[in-house]
PDB file of C-alpha atoms in Angstrom:
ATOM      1  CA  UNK A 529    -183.612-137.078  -1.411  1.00 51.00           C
ATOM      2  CA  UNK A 530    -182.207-133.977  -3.348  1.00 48.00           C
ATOM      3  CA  UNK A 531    -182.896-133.630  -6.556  1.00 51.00           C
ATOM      4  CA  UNK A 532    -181.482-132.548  -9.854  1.00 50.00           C
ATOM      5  CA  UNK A 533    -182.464-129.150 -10.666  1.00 49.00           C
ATOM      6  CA  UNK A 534    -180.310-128.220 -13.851  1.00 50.00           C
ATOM      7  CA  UNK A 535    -182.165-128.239 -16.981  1.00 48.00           C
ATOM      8  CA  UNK A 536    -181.257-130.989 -19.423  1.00 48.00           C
ATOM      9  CA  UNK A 537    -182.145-129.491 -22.868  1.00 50.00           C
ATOM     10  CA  UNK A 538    -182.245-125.700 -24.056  1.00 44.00           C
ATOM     11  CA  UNK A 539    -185.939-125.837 -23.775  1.00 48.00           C
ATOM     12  CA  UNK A 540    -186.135-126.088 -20.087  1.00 46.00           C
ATOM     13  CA  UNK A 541    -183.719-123.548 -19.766  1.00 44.00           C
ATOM     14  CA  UNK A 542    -185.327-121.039 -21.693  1.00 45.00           C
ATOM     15  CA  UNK A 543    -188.311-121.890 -19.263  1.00 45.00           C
ATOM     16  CA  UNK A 544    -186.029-120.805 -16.657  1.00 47.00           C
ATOM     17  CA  UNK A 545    -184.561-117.492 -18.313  1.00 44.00           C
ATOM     18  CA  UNK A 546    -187.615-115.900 -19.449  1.00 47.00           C
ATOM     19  CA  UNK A 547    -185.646-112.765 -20.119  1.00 50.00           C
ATOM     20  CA  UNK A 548    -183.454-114.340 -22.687  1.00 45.00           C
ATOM     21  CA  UNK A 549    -184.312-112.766 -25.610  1.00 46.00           C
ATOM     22  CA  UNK A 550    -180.732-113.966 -27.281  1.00 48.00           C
ATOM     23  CA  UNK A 551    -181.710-117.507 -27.082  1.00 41.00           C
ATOM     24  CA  UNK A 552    -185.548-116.883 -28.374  1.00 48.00           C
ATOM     25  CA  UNK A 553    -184.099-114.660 -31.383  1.00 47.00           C
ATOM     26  CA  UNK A 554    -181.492-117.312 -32.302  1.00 45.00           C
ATOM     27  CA  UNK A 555    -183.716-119.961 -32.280  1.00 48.00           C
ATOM     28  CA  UNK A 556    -186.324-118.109 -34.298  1.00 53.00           C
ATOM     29  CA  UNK A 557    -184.085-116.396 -37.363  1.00 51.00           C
ATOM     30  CA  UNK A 558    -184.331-118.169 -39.987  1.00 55.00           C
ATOM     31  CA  UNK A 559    -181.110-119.748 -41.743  1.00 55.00           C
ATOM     32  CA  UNK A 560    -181.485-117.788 -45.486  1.00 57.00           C
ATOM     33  CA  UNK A 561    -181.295-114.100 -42.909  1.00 55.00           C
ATOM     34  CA  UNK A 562    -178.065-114.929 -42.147  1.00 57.00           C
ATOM     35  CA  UNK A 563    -176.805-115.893 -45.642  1.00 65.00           C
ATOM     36  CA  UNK A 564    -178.097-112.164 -46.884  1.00 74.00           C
ATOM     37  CA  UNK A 565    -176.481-110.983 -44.141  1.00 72.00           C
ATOM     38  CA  UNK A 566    -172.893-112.369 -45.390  1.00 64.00           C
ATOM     39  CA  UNK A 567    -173.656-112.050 -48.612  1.00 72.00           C
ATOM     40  CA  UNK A 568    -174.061-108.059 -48.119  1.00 75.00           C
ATOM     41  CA  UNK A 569    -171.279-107.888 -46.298  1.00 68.00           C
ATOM     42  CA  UNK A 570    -168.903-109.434 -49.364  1.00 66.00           C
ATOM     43  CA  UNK A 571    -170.254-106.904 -51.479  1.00 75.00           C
ATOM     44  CA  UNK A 572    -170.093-103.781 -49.271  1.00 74.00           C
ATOM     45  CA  UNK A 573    -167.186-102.361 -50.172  1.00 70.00           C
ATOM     46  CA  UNK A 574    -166.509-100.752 -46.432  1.00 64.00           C
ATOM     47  CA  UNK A 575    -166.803-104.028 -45.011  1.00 62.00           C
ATOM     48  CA  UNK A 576    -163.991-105.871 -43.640  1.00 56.00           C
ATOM     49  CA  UNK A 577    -165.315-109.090 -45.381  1.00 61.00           C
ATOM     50  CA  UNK A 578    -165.711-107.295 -48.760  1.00 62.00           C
ATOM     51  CA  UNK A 579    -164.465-109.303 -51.693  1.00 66.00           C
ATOM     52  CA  UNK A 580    -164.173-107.151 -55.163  1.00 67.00           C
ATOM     53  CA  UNK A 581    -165.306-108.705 -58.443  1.00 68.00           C
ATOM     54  CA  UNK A 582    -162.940-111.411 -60.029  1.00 62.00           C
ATOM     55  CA  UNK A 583    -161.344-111.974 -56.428  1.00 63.00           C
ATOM     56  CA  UNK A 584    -161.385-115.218 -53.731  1.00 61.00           C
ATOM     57  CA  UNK A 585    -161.355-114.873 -50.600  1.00 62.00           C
ATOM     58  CA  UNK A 586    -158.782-115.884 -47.986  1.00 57.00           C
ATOM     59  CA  UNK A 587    -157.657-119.731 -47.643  1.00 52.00           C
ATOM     60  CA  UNK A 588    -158.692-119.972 -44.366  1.00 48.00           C
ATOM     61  CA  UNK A 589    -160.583-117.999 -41.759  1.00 48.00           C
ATOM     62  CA  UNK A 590    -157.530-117.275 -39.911  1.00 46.00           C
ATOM     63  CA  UNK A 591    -155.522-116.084 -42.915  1.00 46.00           C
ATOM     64  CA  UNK A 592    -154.974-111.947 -42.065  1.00 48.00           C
ATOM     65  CA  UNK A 593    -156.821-109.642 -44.117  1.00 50.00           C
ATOM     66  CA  UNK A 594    -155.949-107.781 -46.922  1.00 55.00           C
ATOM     67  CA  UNK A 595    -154.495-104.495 -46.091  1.00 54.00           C
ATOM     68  CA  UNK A 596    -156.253-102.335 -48.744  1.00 55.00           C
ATOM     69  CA  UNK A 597    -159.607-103.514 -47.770  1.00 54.00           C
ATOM     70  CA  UNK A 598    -158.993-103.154 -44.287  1.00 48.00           C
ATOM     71  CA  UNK A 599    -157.852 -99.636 -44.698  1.00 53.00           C
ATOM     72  CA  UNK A 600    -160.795 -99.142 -46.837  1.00 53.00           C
ATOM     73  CA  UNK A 601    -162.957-100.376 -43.753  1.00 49.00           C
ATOM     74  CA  UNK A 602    -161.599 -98.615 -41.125  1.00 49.00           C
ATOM     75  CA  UNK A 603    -161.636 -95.614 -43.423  1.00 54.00           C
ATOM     76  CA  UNK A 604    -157.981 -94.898 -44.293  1.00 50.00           C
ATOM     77  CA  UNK A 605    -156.170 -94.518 -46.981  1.00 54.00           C
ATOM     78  CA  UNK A 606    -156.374 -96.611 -49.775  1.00 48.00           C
ATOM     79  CA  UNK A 607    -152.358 -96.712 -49.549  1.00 50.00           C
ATOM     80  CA  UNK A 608    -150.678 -99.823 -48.502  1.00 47.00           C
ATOM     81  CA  UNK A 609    -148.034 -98.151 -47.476  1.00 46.00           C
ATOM     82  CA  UNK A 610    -149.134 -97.113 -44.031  1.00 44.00           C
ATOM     83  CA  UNK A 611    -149.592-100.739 -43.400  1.00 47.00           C
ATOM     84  CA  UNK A 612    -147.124-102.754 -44.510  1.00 89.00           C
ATOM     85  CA  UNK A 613    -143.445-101.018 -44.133  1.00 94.00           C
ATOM     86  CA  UNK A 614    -142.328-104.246 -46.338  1.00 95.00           C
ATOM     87  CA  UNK A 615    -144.352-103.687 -48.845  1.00 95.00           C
ATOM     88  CA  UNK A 616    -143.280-100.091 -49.132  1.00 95.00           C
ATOM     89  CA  UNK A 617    -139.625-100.557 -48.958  1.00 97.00           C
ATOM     90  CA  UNK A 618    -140.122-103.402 -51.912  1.00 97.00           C
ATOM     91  CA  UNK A 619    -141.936-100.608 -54.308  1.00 96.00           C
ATOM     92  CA  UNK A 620    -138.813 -97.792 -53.170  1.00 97.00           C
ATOM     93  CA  UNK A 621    -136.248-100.378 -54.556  1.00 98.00           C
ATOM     94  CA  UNK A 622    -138.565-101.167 -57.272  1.00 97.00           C
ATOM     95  CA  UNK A 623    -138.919 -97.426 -58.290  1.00 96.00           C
ATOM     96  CA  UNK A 624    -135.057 -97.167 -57.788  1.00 96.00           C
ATOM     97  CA  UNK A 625    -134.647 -99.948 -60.296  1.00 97.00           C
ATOM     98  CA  UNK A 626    -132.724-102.714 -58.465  1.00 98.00           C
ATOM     99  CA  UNK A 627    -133.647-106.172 -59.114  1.00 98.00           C
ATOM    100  CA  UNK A 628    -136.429-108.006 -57.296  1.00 97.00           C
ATOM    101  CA  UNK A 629    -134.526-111.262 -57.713  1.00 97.00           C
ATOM    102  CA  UNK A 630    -132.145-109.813 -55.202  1.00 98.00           C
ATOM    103  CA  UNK A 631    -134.292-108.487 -52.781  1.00 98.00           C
ATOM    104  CA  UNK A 632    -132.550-109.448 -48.868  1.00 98.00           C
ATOM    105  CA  UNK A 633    -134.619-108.433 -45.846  1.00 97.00           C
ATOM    106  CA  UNK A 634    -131.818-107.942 -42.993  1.00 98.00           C
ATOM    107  CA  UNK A 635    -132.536-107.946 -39.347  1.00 97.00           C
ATOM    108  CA  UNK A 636    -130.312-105.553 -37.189  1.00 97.00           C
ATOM    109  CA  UNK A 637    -129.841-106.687 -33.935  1.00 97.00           C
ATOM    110  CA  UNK A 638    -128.468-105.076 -30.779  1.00 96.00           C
ATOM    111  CA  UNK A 639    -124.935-106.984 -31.635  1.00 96.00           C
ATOM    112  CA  UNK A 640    -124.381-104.438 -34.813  1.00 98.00           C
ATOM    113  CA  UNK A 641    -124.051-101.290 -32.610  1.00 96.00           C
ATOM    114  CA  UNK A 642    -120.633 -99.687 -31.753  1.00 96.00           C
ATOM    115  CA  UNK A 643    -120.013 -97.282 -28.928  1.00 95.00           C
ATOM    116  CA  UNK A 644    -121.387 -95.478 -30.844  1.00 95.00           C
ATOM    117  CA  UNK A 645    -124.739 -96.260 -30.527  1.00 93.00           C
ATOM    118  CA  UNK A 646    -125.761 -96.821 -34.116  1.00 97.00           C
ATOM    119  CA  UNK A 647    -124.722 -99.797 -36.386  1.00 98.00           C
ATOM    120  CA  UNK A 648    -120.631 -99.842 -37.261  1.00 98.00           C
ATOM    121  CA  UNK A 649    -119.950 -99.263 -40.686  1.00 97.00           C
ATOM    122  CA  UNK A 650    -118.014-102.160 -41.289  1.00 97.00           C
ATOM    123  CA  UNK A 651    -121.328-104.221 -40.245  1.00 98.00           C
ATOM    124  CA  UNK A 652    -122.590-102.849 -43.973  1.00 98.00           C
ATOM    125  CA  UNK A 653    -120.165-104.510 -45.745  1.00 98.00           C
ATOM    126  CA  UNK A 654    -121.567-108.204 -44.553  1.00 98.00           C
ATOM    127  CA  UNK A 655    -124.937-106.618 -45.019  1.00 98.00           C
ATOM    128  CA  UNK A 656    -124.679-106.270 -48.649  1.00 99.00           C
ATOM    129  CA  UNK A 657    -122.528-109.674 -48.813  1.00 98.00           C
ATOM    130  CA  UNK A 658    -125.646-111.677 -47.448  1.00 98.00           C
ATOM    131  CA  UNK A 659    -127.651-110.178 -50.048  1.00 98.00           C
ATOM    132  CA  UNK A 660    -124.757-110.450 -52.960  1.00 98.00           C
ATOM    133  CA  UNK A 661    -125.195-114.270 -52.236  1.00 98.00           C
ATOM    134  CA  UNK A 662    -129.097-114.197 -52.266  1.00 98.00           C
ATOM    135  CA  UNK A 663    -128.875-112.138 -55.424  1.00 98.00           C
ATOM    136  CA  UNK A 664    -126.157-114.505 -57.420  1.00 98.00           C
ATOM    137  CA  UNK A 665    -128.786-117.601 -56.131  1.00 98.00           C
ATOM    138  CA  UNK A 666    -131.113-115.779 -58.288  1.00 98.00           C
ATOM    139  CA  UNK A 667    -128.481-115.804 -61.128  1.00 98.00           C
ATOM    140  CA  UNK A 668    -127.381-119.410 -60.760  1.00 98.00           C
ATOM    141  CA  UNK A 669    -131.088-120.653 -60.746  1.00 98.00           C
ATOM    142  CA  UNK A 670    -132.125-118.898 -63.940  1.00 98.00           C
ATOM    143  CA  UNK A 671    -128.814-120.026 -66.013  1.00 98.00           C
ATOM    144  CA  UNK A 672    -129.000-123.572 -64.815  1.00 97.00           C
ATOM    145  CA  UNK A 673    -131.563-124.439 -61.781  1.00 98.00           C
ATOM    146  CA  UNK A 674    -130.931-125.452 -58.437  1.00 97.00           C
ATOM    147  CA  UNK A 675    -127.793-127.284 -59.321  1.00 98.00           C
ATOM    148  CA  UNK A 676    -125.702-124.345 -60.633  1.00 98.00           C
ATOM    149  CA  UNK A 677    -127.222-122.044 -57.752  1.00 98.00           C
ATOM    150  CA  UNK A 678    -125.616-124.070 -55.256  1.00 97.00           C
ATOM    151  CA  UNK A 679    -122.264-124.193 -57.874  1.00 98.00           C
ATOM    152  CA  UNK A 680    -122.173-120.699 -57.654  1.00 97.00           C
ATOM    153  CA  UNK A 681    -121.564-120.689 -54.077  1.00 97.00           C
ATOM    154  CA  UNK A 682    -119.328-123.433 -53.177  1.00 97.00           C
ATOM    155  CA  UNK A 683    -116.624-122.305 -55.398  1.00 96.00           C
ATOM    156  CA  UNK A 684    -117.316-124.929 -58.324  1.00 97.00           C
ATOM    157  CA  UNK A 685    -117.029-124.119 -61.848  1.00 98.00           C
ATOM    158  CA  UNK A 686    -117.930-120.228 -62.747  1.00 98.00           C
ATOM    159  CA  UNK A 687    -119.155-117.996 -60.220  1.00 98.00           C
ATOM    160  CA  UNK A 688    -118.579-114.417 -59.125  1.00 98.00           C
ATOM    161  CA  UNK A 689    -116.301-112.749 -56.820  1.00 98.00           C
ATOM    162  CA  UNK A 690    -116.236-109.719 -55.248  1.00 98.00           C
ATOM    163  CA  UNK A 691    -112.813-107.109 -56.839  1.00 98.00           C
ATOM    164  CA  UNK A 692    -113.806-104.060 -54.973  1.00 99.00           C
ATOM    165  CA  UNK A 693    -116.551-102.142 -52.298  1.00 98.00           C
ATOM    166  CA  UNK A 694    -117.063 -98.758 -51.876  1.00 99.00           C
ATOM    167  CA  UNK A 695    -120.367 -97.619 -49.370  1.00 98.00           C
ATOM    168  CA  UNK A 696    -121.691 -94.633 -48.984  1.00 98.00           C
ATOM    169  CA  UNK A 697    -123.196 -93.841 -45.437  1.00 98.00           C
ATOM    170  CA  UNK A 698    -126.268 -91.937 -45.308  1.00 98.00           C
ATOM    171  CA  UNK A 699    -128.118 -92.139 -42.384  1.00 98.00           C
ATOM    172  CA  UNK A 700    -127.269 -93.715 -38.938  1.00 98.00           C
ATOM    173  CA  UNK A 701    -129.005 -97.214 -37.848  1.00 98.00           C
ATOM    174  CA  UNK A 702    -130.035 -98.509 -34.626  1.00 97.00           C
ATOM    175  CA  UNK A 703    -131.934-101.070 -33.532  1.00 96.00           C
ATOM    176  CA  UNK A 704    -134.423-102.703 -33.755  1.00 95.00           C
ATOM    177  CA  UNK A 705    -134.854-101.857 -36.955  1.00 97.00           C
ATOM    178  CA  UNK A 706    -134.985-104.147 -40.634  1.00 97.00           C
ATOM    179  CA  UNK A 707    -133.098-103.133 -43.936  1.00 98.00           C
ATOM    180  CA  UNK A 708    -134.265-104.272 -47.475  1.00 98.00           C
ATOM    181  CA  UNK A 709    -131.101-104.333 -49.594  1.00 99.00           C
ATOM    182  CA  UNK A 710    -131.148-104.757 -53.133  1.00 99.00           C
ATOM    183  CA  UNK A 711    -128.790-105.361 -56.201  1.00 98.00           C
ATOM    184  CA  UNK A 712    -128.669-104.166 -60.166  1.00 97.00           C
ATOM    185  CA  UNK A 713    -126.233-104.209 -62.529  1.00 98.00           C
ATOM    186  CA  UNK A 714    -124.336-101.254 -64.320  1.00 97.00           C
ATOM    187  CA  UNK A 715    -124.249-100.713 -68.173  1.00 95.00           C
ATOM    188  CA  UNK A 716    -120.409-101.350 -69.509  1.00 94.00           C
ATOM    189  CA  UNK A 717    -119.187 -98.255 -70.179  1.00 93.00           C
ATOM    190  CA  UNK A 718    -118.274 -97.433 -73.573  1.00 90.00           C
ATOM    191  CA  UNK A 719    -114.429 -99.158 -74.668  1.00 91.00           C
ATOM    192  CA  UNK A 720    -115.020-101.660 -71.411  1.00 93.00           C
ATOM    193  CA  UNK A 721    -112.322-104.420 -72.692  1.00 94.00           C
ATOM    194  CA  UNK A 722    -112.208-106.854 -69.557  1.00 97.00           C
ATOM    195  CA  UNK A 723    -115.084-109.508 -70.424  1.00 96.00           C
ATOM    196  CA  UNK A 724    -114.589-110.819 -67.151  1.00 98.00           C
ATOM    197  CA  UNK A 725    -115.576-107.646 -64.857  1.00 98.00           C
ATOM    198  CA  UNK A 726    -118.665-105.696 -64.307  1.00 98.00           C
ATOM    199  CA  UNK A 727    -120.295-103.356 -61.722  1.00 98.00           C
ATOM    200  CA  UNK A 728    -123.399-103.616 -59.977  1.00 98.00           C
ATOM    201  CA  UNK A 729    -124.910-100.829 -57.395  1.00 98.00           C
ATOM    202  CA  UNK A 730    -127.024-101.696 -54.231  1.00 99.00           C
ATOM    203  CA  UNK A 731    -128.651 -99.914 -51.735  1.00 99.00           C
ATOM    204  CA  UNK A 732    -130.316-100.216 -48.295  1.00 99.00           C
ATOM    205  CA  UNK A 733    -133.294 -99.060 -47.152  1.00 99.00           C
ATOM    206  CA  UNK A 734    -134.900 -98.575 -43.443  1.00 98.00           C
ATOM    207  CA  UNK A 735    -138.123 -99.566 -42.784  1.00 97.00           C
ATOM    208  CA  UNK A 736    -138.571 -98.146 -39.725  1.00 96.00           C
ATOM    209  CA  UNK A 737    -137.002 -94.433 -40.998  1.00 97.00           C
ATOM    210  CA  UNK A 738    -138.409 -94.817 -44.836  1.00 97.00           C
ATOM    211  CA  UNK A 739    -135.422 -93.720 -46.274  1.00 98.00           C
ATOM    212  CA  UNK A 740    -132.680 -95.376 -47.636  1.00 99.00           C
ATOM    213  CA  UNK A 741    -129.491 -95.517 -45.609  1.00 99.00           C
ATOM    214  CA  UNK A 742    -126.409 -96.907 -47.410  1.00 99.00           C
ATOM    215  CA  UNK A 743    -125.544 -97.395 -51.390  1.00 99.00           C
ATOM    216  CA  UNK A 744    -122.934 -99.343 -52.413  1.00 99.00           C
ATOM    217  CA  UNK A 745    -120.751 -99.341 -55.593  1.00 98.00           C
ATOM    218  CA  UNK A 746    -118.969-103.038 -56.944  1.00 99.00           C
ATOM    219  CA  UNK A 747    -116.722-104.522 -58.907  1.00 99.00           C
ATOM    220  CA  UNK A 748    -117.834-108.579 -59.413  1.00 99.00           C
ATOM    221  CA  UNK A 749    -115.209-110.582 -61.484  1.00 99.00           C
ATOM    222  CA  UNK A 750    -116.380-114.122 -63.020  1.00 99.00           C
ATOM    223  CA  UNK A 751    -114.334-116.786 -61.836  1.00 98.00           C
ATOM    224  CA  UNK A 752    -113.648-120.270 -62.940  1.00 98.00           C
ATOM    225  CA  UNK A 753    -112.538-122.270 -59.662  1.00 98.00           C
ATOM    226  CA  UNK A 754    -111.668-125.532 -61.505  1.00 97.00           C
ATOM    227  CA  UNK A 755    -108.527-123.133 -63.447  1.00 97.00           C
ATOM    228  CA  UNK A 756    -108.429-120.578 -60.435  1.00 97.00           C
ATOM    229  CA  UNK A 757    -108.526-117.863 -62.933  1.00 98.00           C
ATOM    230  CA  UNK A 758    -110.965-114.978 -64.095  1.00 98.00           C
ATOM    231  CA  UNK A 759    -112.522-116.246 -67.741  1.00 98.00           C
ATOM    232  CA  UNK A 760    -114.901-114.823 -69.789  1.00 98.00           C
ATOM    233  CA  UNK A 761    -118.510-116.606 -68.502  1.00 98.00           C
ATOM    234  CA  UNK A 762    -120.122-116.532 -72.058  1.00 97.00           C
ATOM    235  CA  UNK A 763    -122.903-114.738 -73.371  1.00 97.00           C
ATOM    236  CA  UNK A 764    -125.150-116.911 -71.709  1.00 98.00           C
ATOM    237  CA  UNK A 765    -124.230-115.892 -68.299  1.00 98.00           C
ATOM    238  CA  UNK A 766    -123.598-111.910 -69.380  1.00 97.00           C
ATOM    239  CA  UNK A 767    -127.258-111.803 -71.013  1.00 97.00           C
ATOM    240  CA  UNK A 768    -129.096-113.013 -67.798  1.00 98.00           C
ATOM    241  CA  UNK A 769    -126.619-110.222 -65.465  1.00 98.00           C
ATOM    242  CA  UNK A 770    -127.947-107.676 -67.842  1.00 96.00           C
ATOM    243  CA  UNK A 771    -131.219-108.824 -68.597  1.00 96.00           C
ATOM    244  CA  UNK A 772    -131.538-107.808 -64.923  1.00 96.00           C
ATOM    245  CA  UNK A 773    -131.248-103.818 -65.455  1.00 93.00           C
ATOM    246  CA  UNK A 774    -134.464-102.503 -65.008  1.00 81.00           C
ATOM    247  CA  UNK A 775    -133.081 -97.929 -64.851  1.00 59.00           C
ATOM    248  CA  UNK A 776    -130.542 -96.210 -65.699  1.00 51.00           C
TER     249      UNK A 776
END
């Protein structure tokens, strides 16, 4: 009869594998060595798995590490910018002082190009309409929630409407390639009489050529749809569009 050879507990196979000094060491570290271990590597400040004072760490083990310490461990610059194009884009609108609250990432996709081989101008014009809409959402929530945010774009009660567009074309786009676009408002200019227009400015930027590649200039009208007419939205409305000018 033939018997069973395999070992049937780690014992007999470390009988068998007397060159196994992986299992022996394993088996012979004690538990608290490994706990140093970790624990030196959360306060090494080149590790990977270094946490600074006053911080958590991730949710999960699979949540993706932070970008500064992981440039800090792989000995790069401290800069988040090489490592997150988003990121960057979000502090070049920042420092250009449009609104965060309007902040519209926009995927270009083969479908934008022309003949031309870059993205047609006219494609722009929706660009900046998708994130018009995010940015008025932003509006509509703060003056009356969720409720007036979707009023605002389904034509019911005041809302805004677009007067007049005028782009300015900087740099060709092709794809693949992502745009952050994003919004501010203009001061009134001195002797403005028309309480129902404004201007707001907007600009693209490329992530993948770091630059920004299209400005915009409009005039937005309030608009009451239940009286089809341009009104005068009330200082409520005007204090949260200008509240949102962060630079001349």
């Amino acid at each position: 009869m033939v018997q069973n050879s395999r070992p049937t507990n780690i014992n007999a196979a470390r009988t068998q594998i007397p060159n196994s000094p992986q299992i022996n060491e394993l088996d012979q570290r004690p538990c608290p060595y490994f706990l140093e271990e970790l624990q030196a590597a959360f306060r090494d400040p080149s590790s990977p798995f270094h946490l600074p004072p006053g911080t958590q760490g991730p949710e999960s083990p699979d949540s993706p590490p932070d970008p500064a310490h992981l440039a800090a461990a792989l000995g790069l610059s401290e800069s988040v910018e090489a490592l997150e194009p988003l990121e960057e884009a979000r502090r070049k609108l920042l420092k250009a002082g449009l609104d965060p609250g309007s902040f519209w990432e926009q995927r270009v996709v083969w479908g934008d190009h022309d003949s031309f081989q870059h993205v047609n101008n006219v494609r722009y014009i929706r660009f900046f309409e998708s994130a018009r809409i995010h940015w008025m959402l932003s509006l509509g929530e703060e003056l009356g929630g969720p409720d007036r945010a979707s009023a605002m774009i389904s034509a019911q009660g005041v809302s805004l409407i677009l007067k007049s567009i005028e782009v300015q074309f900087r740099r060709p786009v092709r794809y693949p390639d992502t745009l952050l676009i994003g919004y501010r408002p203009l001061r009134l200019a001195e002797g403005h009489s028309d309480p129902a227009t404004f201007f707001v400015t907007a600009s693209a930027y490329s992530l993948s050529q770091k630059a920004f590649v299209a400005h915009s200039k409009e005039a937005l009208v309030w608009y009451d749809y239940d009286n089809l007419k341009k009104c005068d939205p009330g200082e409520r409305a005007k204090e949260v569009v200008f509240s949102r000018i962060r630079k001349e």
